[in-house]
Amino acid sequence: MMLFTLLAASFLPLADFVSAERVLGAYVFQRHGDRTAKAFPPTQLTDLGYAEEYLTGSFFNKRYILSGSEYHIEGISSSVVNLAQITASAPQDHVIQNSGQAFLQGLYPAVGSAANETLRNGSTIYSPFSGYQLIPMSDVHTSTCNKAEVSSNDYYYSSSYQQLLSSTSKLYQSLTPNVNGAISSSQLSFKNAYTIWDLLHVATIHNSSANLPSNQIMQELLVLANNHEFNLAYNSSEPIRAVTGMTLAGEVLAALNQTITSGGKSKMSIQFGAYATFLSYFGLAGLSTNANFAGMPDYASSMVWELVTNATGTGIPSQLEISVRFLFHNGTSIAGSTQLQSYPLFGQSAVEIPWMQFVNSTNKFAITSQQQWCQACGNTTGICDSSSDASTSASSTGSSTAGMSLAVAGVIGAMVTLGVLAGLTALIILAFNLRLVRKSTLAAISRGSEASIVPLPAKATSA
Ligand SMILES: *[C@@H]1O[C@H](CO)[C@@H](O)[C@H](O)[C@H]1NC(C)=O
Ligand SMILES: *[C@@H]1O[C@H](CO)[C@@H](O)[C@H](O)[C@H]1NC(C)=O
Ligand SMILES: *[C@@H]1O[C@H](CO)[C@@H](O)[C@H](O)[C@H]1NC(C)=O
Ligand SMILES: *[C@@H]1O[C@H](CO)[C@@H](O)[C@H](O)[C@H]1NC(C)=O
Ligand SMILES: *[C@@H]1O[C@H](CO)[C@@H](O)[C@H](O)[C@H]1NC(C)=O
Ligand SMILES: *[C@@H]1O[C@H](CO)[C@@H](O)[C@H](O)[C@H]1NC(C)=O
Ligand SMILES: *[C@@H]1O[C@H](CO)[C@@H](O)[C@H](O)[C@H]1NC(C)=O
Ligand SMILES: *[C@@H]1O[C@H](CO)[C@@H](O)[C@H](O)[C@H]1NC(C)=O
Ligand SMILES: *[C@@H]1O[C@H](CO)[C@@H](O)[C@H](O)[C@H]1NC(C)=O
């Protein structure tokens, strides 16, 4: 008995030490899961991709949501979702939207009878699918940023591009038997490096009858595709090319700031998207000096910004005691042994960055308002025309959303295109009398592989 007490006492300091750090909030940017090839639209999430996203969501459930987990976000609801604490958003893209739903199923899984509801008349309502939880996803609005598009297009005139185009022409022409007519001979060149690699990569996963190039050639094709895509997503002498990363940086800043200024009412944000946004952010945040970060992240990759503190007590401490930690996971093994890995940002050495310093460094490239976006992009028409009705009504919609609860809602989000999602959201509000926060986001789709620059059929915004 006494021995037991002594032992327990000697473990106490350790336990105290382990629990010293508190996680106050987190922002996750999540790539979609495995999908069909871009060369055969419409591209769809596969069952494998669905499973990957679900497992990744489950990983984050174990990290942040379950009570008692090491990185439990302080005060976040641990089984039944509290929609005031969490926001999720995705662009209008099948692959990305479905990935988002799969991830959210894992993040807040069905709760069985814990979701029962007792009505005034005494009847118990058992919620469908064993207490399946509904988490609305708001729209990430994508629009072409004029200057970013011009900058990305310039890449096709650069000497590095022209050189690779000619030095690799033999390699690409040699792929004729492998692509089996899906890509015409005239399109088999470095210009389509991504779409070609993608077609063959998808075949290596799914197509048992495909005639594949050797592993070594596949590796060469990946290196070339990485080079092509990174150059479209980021260029140190033309920062605007990375406008998607700039916009994301602004959103991360606004969301984390909201966690602080609301006293912890909002706690977690998840945005679903595509690899080009990762590459843009990697470039801007100084990560791509590590060559691995100049490569496309695998399906279902995650990047995360955690708001952490060592201050004792509970609740949000002084801003001076709060830090931000960046973490990344490459791909799909997240549910297995691999864990998120932290990396220092902005060319520094410390993994935890004091909040004020994070704000300063991020503000060097972040786009934090629609006006700033219009200015940086050199767009002057539509919502960027300050004299027009469109602009006035857009910004008033924006501020009304902002007034609800998340300041971020209206920041970049004045461009409101809600479509079907708006309908769904309204329905959910009516049905459950919930107050929802809507966020629409302006993110450019200027990168070649993801928009109109690639001559092959490739769906805009995409994945
Ligand atoms: C209670 O109300 C619900 C919903 O209006 C209804 O479906 C149910 O039949 C009622 N139960 C009783 C016992 O009246
Ligand atoms: C939940 O509802 C179901 C179906 O009405 C019922 O069988 C179950 O006992 C309820 N559980 C609780 C905890 O209320
Ligand atoms: C910005 O300009 C580009 C190129 O002119 C145009 O395609 C795009 O729709 C504009 N975006 C907005 C939000 O005005
Ligand atoms: C940046 O882009 C310009 C024009 O596209 C190009 O000449 C230059 O080599 C690029 N810089 C880097 C570091 O790739
Ligand atoms: C699988 O590969 C075969 C042989 O190249 C091709 O005919 C077929 O279209 C491919 N299937 C898919 C779904 O891409
Ligand atoms: C955080 O939000 C507050 C209140 O809305 C605002 O005054 C402040 O400028 C914001 N800070 C950052 C870094 O966005
Ligand atoms: C992620 O993995 C891919 C290969 O699957 C690689 O090209 C890329 O560089 C990796 N990224 C990082 C940051 O390790
Ligand atoms: C909290 O303290 C631990 C141990 O000293 C340290 O490694 C960690 O960086 C600190 N975290 C923050 C956010 O300061
Ligand atoms: C952030 O920037 C402001 C204004 O430039 C400066 O006064 C402040 O010292 C900076 N704070 C940190 C922590 O770098």
Coordinates of C-alpha atoms and ligand atoms in Angstrom, one line a residue:
M1 CA 0.0 0.0 0.0
M2 CA 2.7 2.4 1.1
L3 CA 4.9 1.4 -1.8
F4 CA 2.1 2.1 -4.1
T5 CA 1.6 5.6 -2.7
L6 CA 5.3 6.3 -3.0
L7 CA 5.4 5.1 -6.6
A8 CA 2.4 7.2 -7.4
A9 CA 4.0 10.2 -5.8
S10 CA 7.2 9.8 -7.7
F11 CA 5.3 9.7 -11.0
L12 CA 3.5 13.0 -10.3
P13 CA 6.1 15.4 -11.4
L14 CA 6.5 13.5 -14.7
A15 CA 2.7 13.6 -15.2
D16 CA 2.8 17.3 -14.5
F17 CA 5.6 17.9 -17.0
V18 CA 3.8 15.9 -19.7
S19 CA 0.6 17.8 -19.3
A20 CA 2.3 21.2 -19.2
E21 CA 1.7 22.1 -22.8
R22 CA -1.9 22.9 -23.8
V23 CA -3.3 22.9 -27.3
L24 CA -5.7 25.8 -27.7
G25 CA -6.7 25.3 -31.3
A26 CA -5.7 24.0 -34.7
Y27 CA -6.0 24.7 -38.4
V28 CA -5.8 21.7 -40.8
F29 CA -5.3 21.9 -44.6
Q30 CA -6.1 18.5 -46.0
R31 CA -5.4 17.1 -49.4
H32 CA -8.1 14.9 -51.0
G33 CA -7.6 11.1 -51.2
D34 CA -6.8 8.7 -54.0
R35 CA -8.9 9.4 -57.1
T36 CA -9.2 8.5 -60.8
A37 CA -6.9 10.1 -63.4
K38 CA -7.3 13.7 -64.5
A39 CA -7.1 12.6 -68.1
F40 CA -10.5 10.9 -67.8
P41 CA -12.9 13.5 -66.4
P42 CA -15.0 13.6 -64.3
T43 CA -12.4 12.7 -61.8
Q44 CA -13.8 10.8 -58.8
L45 CA -12.7 9.8 -55.3
T46 CA -12.1 6.1 -55.2
D47 CA -13.0 3.7 -52.3
L48 CA -9.3 3.8 -51.5
G49 CA -9.4 7.6 -51.3
Y50 CA -12.5 7.5 -49.2
A51 CA -10.8 5.1 -46.8
E52 CA -7.6 7.2 -46.7
E53 CA -9.6 10.4 -45.8
Y54 CA -11.7 8.5 -43.2
L55 CA -8.6 7.1 -41.5
T56 CA -6.9 10.5 -41.6
G57 CA -10.0 12.0 -39.9
S58 CA -9.9 9.2 -37.3
F59 CA -6.2 10.0 -36.7
F60 CA -7.2 13.6 -35.9
N61 CA -10.0 12.4 -33.7
K62 CA -7.5 10.6 -31.6
R63 CA -5.1 13.5 -31.6
Y64 CA -7.4 16.4 -30.9
I65 CA -11.0 15.3 -30.1
L66 CA -11.0 12.2 -27.8
S67 CA -10.8 13.3 -24.2
G68 CA -7.6 12.5 -22.6
S69 CA -5.6 12.4 -25.8
E70 CA -2.1 13.9 -25.6
Y71 CA -2.9 16.8 -27.9
H72 CA -6.6 17.2 -26.9
I73 CA -7.7 20.7 -27.9
E74 CA -8.7 22.2 -24.6
G75 CA -12.4 22.3 -24.2
I76 CA -13.3 20.8 -27.5
S77 CA -16.4 18.6 -27.5
S78 CA -15.2 15.0 -27.3
S79 CA -18.0 13.0 -28.8
V80 CA -21.0 15.0 -30.0
V81 CA -19.8 17.8 -32.3
N82 CA -20.3 21.4 -31.2
L83 CA -20.6 23.4 -34.4
A84 CA -19.6 26.6 -32.7
Q85 CA -16.1 25.1 -32.2
I86 CA -15.4 23.8 -35.7
T87 CA -15.5 25.1 -39.3
A88 CA -14.9 23.1 -42.4
S89 CA -14.7 24.3 -46.0
A90 CA -14.0 23.0 -49.4
P91 CA -14.2 24.3 -53.0
Q92 CA -16.9 23.0 -55.4
D93 CA -15.1 19.9 -56.6
H94 CA -16.4 16.4 -56.3
V95 CA -13.2 14.8 -55.3
I96 CA -12.4 17.4 -52.6
Q97 CA -15.9 17.7 -51.3
N98 CA -16.3 13.9 -50.9
S99 CA -12.8 13.7 -49.3
G100 CA -14.0 16.4 -46.8
Q101 CA -17.1 14.4 -45.9
A102 CA -15.0 11.2 -45.4
F103 CA -12.5 13.0 -43.2
L104 CA -15.3 14.5 -41.1
Q105 CA -16.9 11.1 -40.6
G106 CA -13.6 10.0 -39.1
L107 CA -13.1 13.2 -37.1
Y108 CA -16.5 13.0 -35.4
P109 CA -17.7 9.5 -35.9
A110 CA -21.3 8.3 -35.3
V111 CA -22.2 8.4 -31.6
G112 CA -25.0 5.9 -31.4
S113 CA -27.7 6.6 -28.9
A114 CA -25.7 9.5 -27.4
A115 CA -27.4 11.5 -30.2
N116 CA -30.9 10.6 -29.0
E117 CA -33.2 13.4 -28.5
T118 CA -36.3 13.5 -26.3
L119 CA -39.2 15.5 -27.6
R120 CA -41.7 17.4 -25.5
N121 CA -44.2 14.6 -25.9
G122 CA -41.8 12.2 -24.4
S123 CA -40.8 10.3 -27.6
T124 CA -37.2 9.5 -28.2
I125 CA -35.7 10.2 -31.6
Y126 CA -32.8 8.0 -32.5
S127 CA -30.6 9.8 -35.0
P128 CA -30.1 8.1 -38.4
F129 CA -27.1 5.9 -39.2
S130 CA -26.4 5.2 -35.5
G131 CA -26.0 8.8 -34.6
Y132 CA -24.1 9.9 -37.7
Q133 CA -23.0 13.5 -37.2
L134 CA -23.6 16.3 -39.7
I135 CA -20.9 18.9 -40.1
P136 CA -21.6 21.5 -42.8
M137 CA -18.9 22.5 -45.2
S138 CA -18.8 26.0 -46.5
D139 CA -17.7 26.9 -49.9
V140 CA -14.2 27.9 -50.8
H141 CA -14.7 30.2 -53.7
T142 CA -12.1 30.0 -56.4
S143 CA -11.5 32.6 -58.9
T144 CA -8.7 33.4 -61.3
C145 CA -6.2 36.0 -60.0
N146 CA -5.2 38.0 -63.0
K147 CA -1.5 38.6 -62.1
A148 CA -1.0 35.1 -60.8
E149 CA -2.3 33.7 -64.1
V150 CA 0.1 35.9 -66.1
S151 CA 3.0 34.9 -63.8
S152 CA 2.3 31.2 -64.1
N153 CA 2.0 31.5 -67.9
D154 CA 5.4 33.2 -67.9
Y155 CA 6.8 30.0 -66.7
Y156 CA 6.2 28.5 -70.2
Y157 CA 8.6 31.1 -71.6
S158 CA 11.4 30.6 -69.1
S159 CA 14.6 29.1 -70.2
S160 CA 14.4 26.3 -67.5
Y161 CA 11.0 25.2 -69.0
Q162 CA 12.2 25.4 -72.6
Q163 CA 15.3 23.5 -71.8
L164 CA 13.4 20.7 -70.1
L165 CA 10.8 20.7 -72.9
S166 CA 13.5 19.8 -75.4
S167 CA 15.7 17.6 -73.3
T168 CA 12.8 15.3 -72.3
S169 CA 11.0 15.1 -75.6
K170 CA 12.4 11.7 -76.3
L171 CA 11.5 10.4 -72.9
Y172 CA 7.9 11.5 -73.3
Q173 CA 7.5 10.2 -76.8
S174 CA 8.7 6.9 -75.6
L175 CA 5.6 6.6 -73.4
T176 CA 3.3 6.1 -76.4
P177 CA 2.7 2.4 -75.7
N178 CA 2.1 3.1 -72.0
V179 CA -0.6 5.8 -72.3
N180 CA -2.4 3.6 -74.8
G181 CA -4.1 6.4 -76.8
A182 CA -5.3 8.2 -73.7
I183 CA -2.9 11.1 -74.5
S184 CA -2.1 11.9 -78.1
S185 CA 1.4 11.9 -79.4
S186 CA 1.4 15.6 -79.8
Q187 CA 0.5 16.0 -76.2
L188 CA 3.2 13.7 -74.9
S189 CA 5.7 16.3 -73.8
F190 CA 7.0 18.1 -70.6
K191 CA 4.2 20.6 -71.2
N192 CA 1.8 18.0 -69.8
A193 CA 4.2 16.6 -67.3
Y194 CA 1.6 16.4 -64.5
T195 CA -1.2 14.9 -66.5
I196 CA 1.0 12.3 -68.0
W197 CA 2.6 11.3 -64.6
D198 CA -0.9 11.3 -63.0
L199 CA -2.4 9.0 -65.7
L200 CA 0.4 6.5 -65.2
H201 CA 0.5 6.9 -61.4
V202 CA -3.2 6.2 -61.1
A203 CA -2.7 3.1 -63.3
T204 CA 0.1 1.8 -61.0
I205 CA -2.5 1.8 -58.2
H206 CA -5.6 0.7 -60.0
N207 CA -5.1 -0.9 -63.4
S208 CA -4.0 -4.5 -63.4
S209 CA -3.9 -4.6 -67.2
A210 CA -1.9 -1.4 -67.7
N211 CA 1.4 -1.5 -69.5
L212 CA 3.6 0.5 -67.2
P213 CA 7.0 2.1 -67.6
S214 CA 9.8 0.9 -65.3
N215 CA 10.0 2.2 -61.8
Q216 CA 13.0 4.2 -62.7
I217 CA 11.1 6.0 -65.5
M218 CA 8.2 6.5 -63.2
Q219 CA 10.5 8.2 -60.8
E220 CA 12.0 10.4 -63.5
L221 CA 8.4 11.4 -64.5
L222 CA 7.6 12.3 -60.9
V223 CA 10.7 14.5 -60.6
L224 CA 9.7 16.2 -63.8
A225 CA 6.1 16.7 -62.8
N226 CA 7.2 18.0 -59.4
N227 CA 9.5 20.5 -61.1
H228 CA 6.7 21.6 -63.5
E229 CA 4.1 22.0 -60.7
F230 CA 6.3 23.7 -58.2
N231 CA 7.3 26.3 -60.7
L232 CA 3.7 27.0 -61.5
A233 CA 2.8 27.3 -57.8
Y234 CA 5.7 29.4 -56.5
N235 CA 8.5 31.6 -57.8
S236 CA 10.6 33.6 -55.4
S237 CA 10.9 36.6 -57.7
E238 CA 7.2 36.7 -58.5
P239 CA 5.4 36.1 -55.2
I240 CA 1.9 36.7 -56.6
R241 CA 2.3 33.3 -58.4
A242 CA 1.7 31.8 -55.0
V243 CA -1.6 33.6 -54.4
T244 CA -3.3 30.4 -53.2
G245 CA -0.7 30.1 -50.5
M246 CA -1.1 33.8 -49.6
T247 CA -4.8 33.4 -49.3
L248 CA -4.5 30.3 -47.2
A249 CA -2.0 32.1 -44.9
G250 CA -4.5 34.9 -44.4
E251 CA -7.2 32.3 -43.5
V252 CA -5.0 30.5 -41.0
L253 CA -4.1 33.8 -39.4
A254 CA -7.7 34.9 -39.1
A255 CA -8.9 31.5 -37.7
L256 CA -6.2 31.2 -35.1
N257 CA -6.7 34.8 -34.1
Q258 CA -10.4 34.1 -33.8
T259 CA -9.6 31.3 -31.4
I260 CA -7.6 33.8 -29.3
T261 CA -9.9 36.8 -29.4
S262 CA -13.1 34.8 -28.9
G263 CA -11.6 33.3 -25.7
G264 CA -11.5 29.9 -27.2
K265 CA -15.1 29.7 -28.6
S266 CA -13.9 28.6 -32.0
K267 CA -11.2 25.9 -31.8
M268 CA -10.6 24.0 -35.0
S269 CA -10.8 24.7 -38.8
I270 CA -10.3 22.3 -41.6
Q271 CA -10.0 23.3 -45.2
F272 CA -9.9 20.7 -47.9
G273 CA -7.9 21.3 -51.1
A274 CA -5.3 20.4 -53.7
Y275 CA -1.6 20.0 -53.8
A276 CA -0.8 23.3 -55.5
T277 CA -1.9 25.2 -52.4
F278 CA 0.6 23.1 -50.3
L279 CA 3.4 24.0 -52.8
S280 CA 2.6 27.7 -52.8
Y281 CA 2.6 27.8 -49.0
F282 CA 5.8 25.7 -48.8
G283 CA 7.5 28.2 -51.0
L284 CA 6.2 31.3 -49.2
A285 CA 7.0 29.9 -45.7
G286 CA 10.6 29.0 -46.6
L287 CA 10.0 25.3 -46.4
S288 CA 11.0 24.5 -50.0
T289 CA 14.6 25.2 -49.3
N290 CA 14.3 21.6 -48.2
A291 CA 13.9 19.9 -51.6
N292 CA 11.3 17.5 -50.3
F293 CA 8.9 20.4 -49.9
A294 CA 9.3 21.2 -53.6
G295 CA 7.7 17.9 -54.3
M296 CA 3.9 17.4 -54.5
P297 CA 2.5 16.0 -51.2
D298 CA 0.9 12.5 -51.5
Y299 CA -2.9 12.0 -51.5
A300 CA -4.5 12.7 -48.1
S301 CA -1.5 14.7 -46.9
S302 CA -2.1 17.2 -44.0
M303 CA -0.5 20.4 -42.9
V304 CA -1.4 21.7 -39.5
W305 CA -0.9 24.9 -37.5
E306 CA -1.4 24.3 -33.8
L307 CA -1.9 27.0 -31.3
V308 CA -0.1 26.0 -28.1
T309 CA 0.9 27.4 -24.7
N310 CA 2.8 26.3 -21.6
A311 CA 1.0 28.8 -19.5
T312 CA -0.7 27.1 -16.5
G313 CA -4.4 27.2 -15.8
T314 CA -7.2 26.9 -18.3
G315 CA -8.5 29.2 -21.0
I316 CA -6.7 31.5 -23.4
P317 CA -3.6 33.1 -21.8
S318 CA -1.9 36.3 -22.8
Q319 CA -0.9 36.5 -26.4
L320 CA 2.7 36.7 -25.3
E321 CA 2.4 33.1 -23.9
I322 CA 1.0 31.6 -27.1
S323 CA 2.9 29.9 -29.8
V324 CA 2.2 28.3 -33.2
R325 CA 3.6 25.0 -34.3
F326 CA 3.6 23.8 -37.9
L327 CA 3.3 20.1 -38.7
F328 CA 3.1 18.1 -41.9
H329 CA 2.2 14.6 -42.8
N330 CA 3.0 13.2 -46.3
G331 CA 0.2 11.0 -47.4
T332 CA -1.8 8.1 -46.4
S333 CA 0.0 6.2 -43.7
I334 CA -1.2 8.5 -41.0
A335 CA -3.4 5.9 -39.4
G336 CA -0.5 3.6 -39.1
S337 CA 2.8 4.3 -37.4
T338 CA 3.7 7.5 -39.0
Q339 CA 2.9 10.7 -37.1
L340 CA 2.7 14.3 -37.9
Q341 CA 6.2 15.8 -38.0
S342 CA 6.9 19.4 -37.0
Y343 CA 9.0 21.7 -39.1
P344 CA 10.3 25.2 -38.4
L345 CA 8.8 27.9 -40.6
F346 CA 10.3 31.1 -42.1
G347 CA 13.9 29.8 -42.2
Q348 CA 14.1 29.8 -38.5
S349 CA 15.3 26.9 -36.2
A350 CA 12.6 26.8 -33.5
V351 CA 9.6 24.7 -34.1
E352 CA 7.4 26.7 -31.8
I353 CA 7.0 30.3 -33.0
P354 CA 5.7 33.0 -30.6
W355 CA 2.3 34.1 -31.7
M356 CA 3.2 37.8 -32.4
Q357 CA 6.2 36.7 -34.4
F358 CA 4.1 34.2 -36.4
V359 CA 1.7 37.1 -37.1
N360 CA 4.5 39.3 -38.3
S361 CA 6.1 36.7 -40.5
T362 CA 2.9 35.5 -42.0
N363 CA 1.7 39.1 -42.7
K364 CA 4.7 39.5 -45.0
F365 CA 2.9 37.5 -47.6
A366 CA -0.6 36.8 -46.3
I367 CA -3.7 38.1 -48.1
T368 CA -6.2 39.0 -45.5
S369 CA -9.0 40.8 -47.2
Q370 CA -10.8 40.8 -50.5
Q371 CA -9.6 44.3 -51.2
Q372 CA -6.0 43.2 -50.7
W373 CA -6.7 40.3 -53.1
C374 CA -8.1 42.5 -55.8
Q375 CA -5.1 44.9 -55.4
A376 CA -2.5 42.1 -55.4
C377 CA -4.1 40.4 -58.4
G378 CA -4.6 43.6 -60.3
N379 CA -8.2 42.7 -60.8
T380 CA -10.5 45.7 -61.2
T381 CA -13.8 44.3 -62.5
G382 CA -16.7 42.3 -61.0
I383 CA -16.4 42.3 -57.2
C384 CA -13.0 44.1 -57.5
D385 CA -14.7 47.1 -59.1
S386 CA -15.0 49.4 -56.1
S387 CA -17.6 51.6 -57.8
S388 CA -20.0 48.9 -58.8
D389 CA -23.1 47.5 -57.1
A390 CA -21.7 44.0 -57.1
S391 CA -18.9 45.1 -54.9
T392 CA -21.1 47.0 -52.4
S393 CA -23.6 44.2 -52.0
A394 CA -20.8 41.6 -51.8
S395 CA -19.1 43.4 -49.0
S396 CA -22.3 44.0 -47.1
T397 CA -23.1 40.2 -47.3
G398 CA -19.5 39.7 -46.0
S399 CA -19.9 41.8 -43.0
S400 CA -23.2 40.3 -42.0
T401 CA -21.6 36.9 -42.0
A402 CA -18.6 38.2 -40.1
G403 CA -21.0 39.6 -37.5
M404 CA -22.3 36.2 -36.7
S405 CA -19.4 34.7 -34.9
L406 CA -16.3 34.1 -37.0
A407 CA -14.6 37.3 -38.1
V408 CA -12.9 35.3 -40.8
A409 CA -16.2 34.5 -42.4
G410 CA -16.5 37.7 -44.2
V411 CA -12.8 38.6 -44.6
I412 CA -11.9 37.2 -47.9
G413 CA -15.3 35.7 -48.2
A414 CA -17.3 38.5 -49.5
M415 CA -17.5 36.7 -52.8
V416 CA -20.6 34.7 -52.1
T417 CA -21.4 31.8 -54.3
L418 CA -23.3 29.4 -52.3
G419 CA -25.4 27.4 -54.8
V420 CA -26.4 24.0 -53.6
L421 CA -24.5 24.3 -50.4
A422 CA -26.4 27.4 -49.4
G423 CA -29.6 25.5 -49.9
L424 CA -28.3 22.7 -47.7
T425 CA -27.1 25.0 -45.1
A426 CA -30.4 26.8 -44.9
L427 CA -32.1 23.5 -44.6
I428 CA -29.9 22.5 -41.7
I429 CA -30.5 25.8 -40.0
L430 CA -34.2 25.4 -40.3
A431 CA -34.3 21.8 -39.3
F432 CA -32.1 22.1 -36.2
N433 CA -32.2 25.8 -35.5
L434 CA -28.5 26.1 -35.6
R435 CA -26.5 29.2 -36.2
L436 CA -24.0 28.4 -38.9
V437 CA -21.0 30.3 -40.0
R438 CA -20.4 30.6 -43.7
K439 CA -17.1 31.2 -45.2
S440 CA -16.4 31.6 -48.9
T441 CA -12.9 32.0 -49.9
L442 CA -11.2 33.5 -52.8
A443 CA -8.4 31.2 -53.9
A444 CA -6.8 31.5 -57.3
I445 CA -6.9 28.7 -59.7
S446 CA -4.1 30.0 -61.8
R447 CA -1.8 27.0 -61.6
G448 CA -1.5 25.2 -64.9
S449 CA -2.2 21.7 -63.8
E450 CA -5.3 22.7 -62.0
A451 CA -6.9 25.1 -64.5
S452 CA -7.1 26.2 -68.0
I453 CA -3.4 26.3 -69.0
V454 CA -3.0 22.6 -69.5
P455 CA -4.5 21.7 -72.9
L456 CA -5.7 18.3 -71.7
P457 CA -9.1 18.1 -70.2
A458 CA -8.7 19.1 -66.6
K459 CA -11.5 20.3 -64.4
A460 CA -11.0 23.8 -63.0
T461 CA -10.1 24.2 -59.3
S462 CA -9.3 20.7 -59.0
A463 CA -7.7 18.1 -57.3
Ligands
LIG1 C1 -44.4 12.9 -30.6 O1 -44.1 13.9 -31.6 C2 -43.5 13.3 -32.7 C3 -43.1 14.5 -33.7 O2 -44.1 15.4 -33.8 C4 -44.4 12.3 -33.4 O3 -43.8 11.8 -34.5 C5 -44.8 11.2 -32.4 O4 -45.7 10.4 -33.0 C6 -45.3 11.8 -31.1 N1 -45.4 10.7 -30.2 C7 -46.5 10.6 -29.4 C8 -46.5 9.5 -28.4 O5 -47.4 11.3 -29.5
LIG2 C1 -32.0 5.8 -28.1 O1 -33.1 5.5 -28.9 C2 -33.2 4.1 -29.3 C3 -34.4 4.0 -30.3 O2 -35.4 4.9 -29.9 C4 -33.5 3.3 -28.0 O3 -33.6 1.9 -28.4 C5 -32.3 3.5 -27.1 O4 -32.6 2.8 -25.8 C6 -32.1 5.0 -26.8 N1 -30.9 5.2 -25.9 C7 -30.9 6.1 -25.0 C8 -29.6 6.2 -24.2 O5 -31.7 6.9 -24.8
LIG3 C1 -9.7 38.5 -62.3 O1 -9.2 38.7 -63.6 C2 -9.2 37.5 -64.3 C3 -8.5 37.8 -65.6 O2 -9.0 38.9 -66.2 C4 -10.6 37.0 -64.5 O3 -10.6 35.8 -65.3 C5 -11.2 36.7 -63.2 O4 -12.6 36.3 -63.3 C6 -11.2 38.0 -62.3 N1 -11.6 37.6 -61.0 C7 -12.4 38.4 -60.3 C8 -12.8 37.9 -58.9 O5 -12.8 39.4 -60.6
LIG4 C1 11.0 32.8 -61.7 O1 10.2 33.0 -62.9 C2 11.0 33.6 -63.9 C3 10.0 33.9 -65.1 O2 9.1 32.8 -65.2 C4 12.1 32.7 -64.3 O3 12.9 33.4 -65.3 C5 13.0 32.4 -63.1 O4 14.0 31.5 -63.4 C6 12.1 31.9 -62.0 N1 12.9 31.7 -60.8 C7 13.1 30.6 -60.2 C8 14.0 30.6 -59.0 O5 12.7 29.5 -60.6
LIG5 C1 -6.1 0.1 -68.0 O1 -5.1 -0.1 -68.9 C2 -5.6 -0.7 -70.2 C3 -4.3 -1.0 -71.0 O2 -3.5 0.2 -71.1 C4 -6.5 0.4 -70.8 O3 -7.0 -0.1 -72.1 C5 -7.6 0.8 -69.9 O4 -8.3 1.8 -70.5 C6 -7.1 1.2 -68.6 N1 -8.2 1.3 -67.7 C7 -8.4 2.5 -67.0 C8 -9.6 2.5 -66.1 O5 -7.7 3.5 -67.2
LIG6 C1 -7.3 39.6 -34.4 O1 -8.6 40.0 -34.2 C2 -8.8 41.3 -33.6 C3 -10.2 41.5 -33.3 O2 -11.0 41.2 -34.4 C4 -8.2 42.3 -34.5 O3 -8.3 43.6 -33.9 C5 -6.7 42.0 -34.7 O4 -6.2 42.9 -35.7 C6 -6.6 40.6 -35.3 N1 -5.2 40.2 -35.4 C7 -4.7 39.6 -36.4 C8 -3.3 39.2 -36.4 O5 -5.4 39.3 -37.4
LIG7 C1 6.1 13.5 -50.1 O1 6.3 12.3 -50.8 C2 6.5 12.5 -52.2 C3 6.7 11.2 -52.8 O2 5.6 10.3 -52.6 C4 7.8 13.3 -52.4 O3 8.0 13.6 -53.8 C5 7.7 14.6 -51.6 O4 8.9 15.3 -51.7 C6 7.4 14.3 -50.1 N1 7.3 15.6 -49.4 C7 7.9 15.8 -48.3 C8 7.8 17.2 -47.6 O5 8.6 15.0 -47.7
LIG8 C1 6.7 24.0 -23.5 O1 7.7 23.5 -22.7 C2 8.4 22.4 -23.4 C3 9.4 21.9 -22.4 O2 10.2 22.9 -21.9 C4 9.1 22.9 -24.6 O3 9.8 21.9 -25.3 C5 8.1 23.5 -25.5 O4 8.7 24.1 -26.7 C6 7.2 24.6 -24.8 N1 6.1 25.0 -25.7 C7 5.8 26.2 -25.9 C8 4.6 26.5 -26.7 O5 6.5 27.1 -25.5
LIG9 C1 5.9 42.7 -35.1 O1 5.9 43.9 -35.9 C2 5.7 45.1 -35.2 C3 5.5 46.2 -36.2 O2 6.5 46.1 -37.3 C4 6.9 45.3 -34.2 O3 6.7 46.5 -33.5 C5 7.0 44.2 -33.3 O4 8.1 44.3 -32.5 C6 7.0 42.8 -34.0 N1 6.9 41.8 -33.0 C7 7.6 40.6 -33.1 C8 7.4 39.7 -32.0 O5 8.4 40.4 -34.0

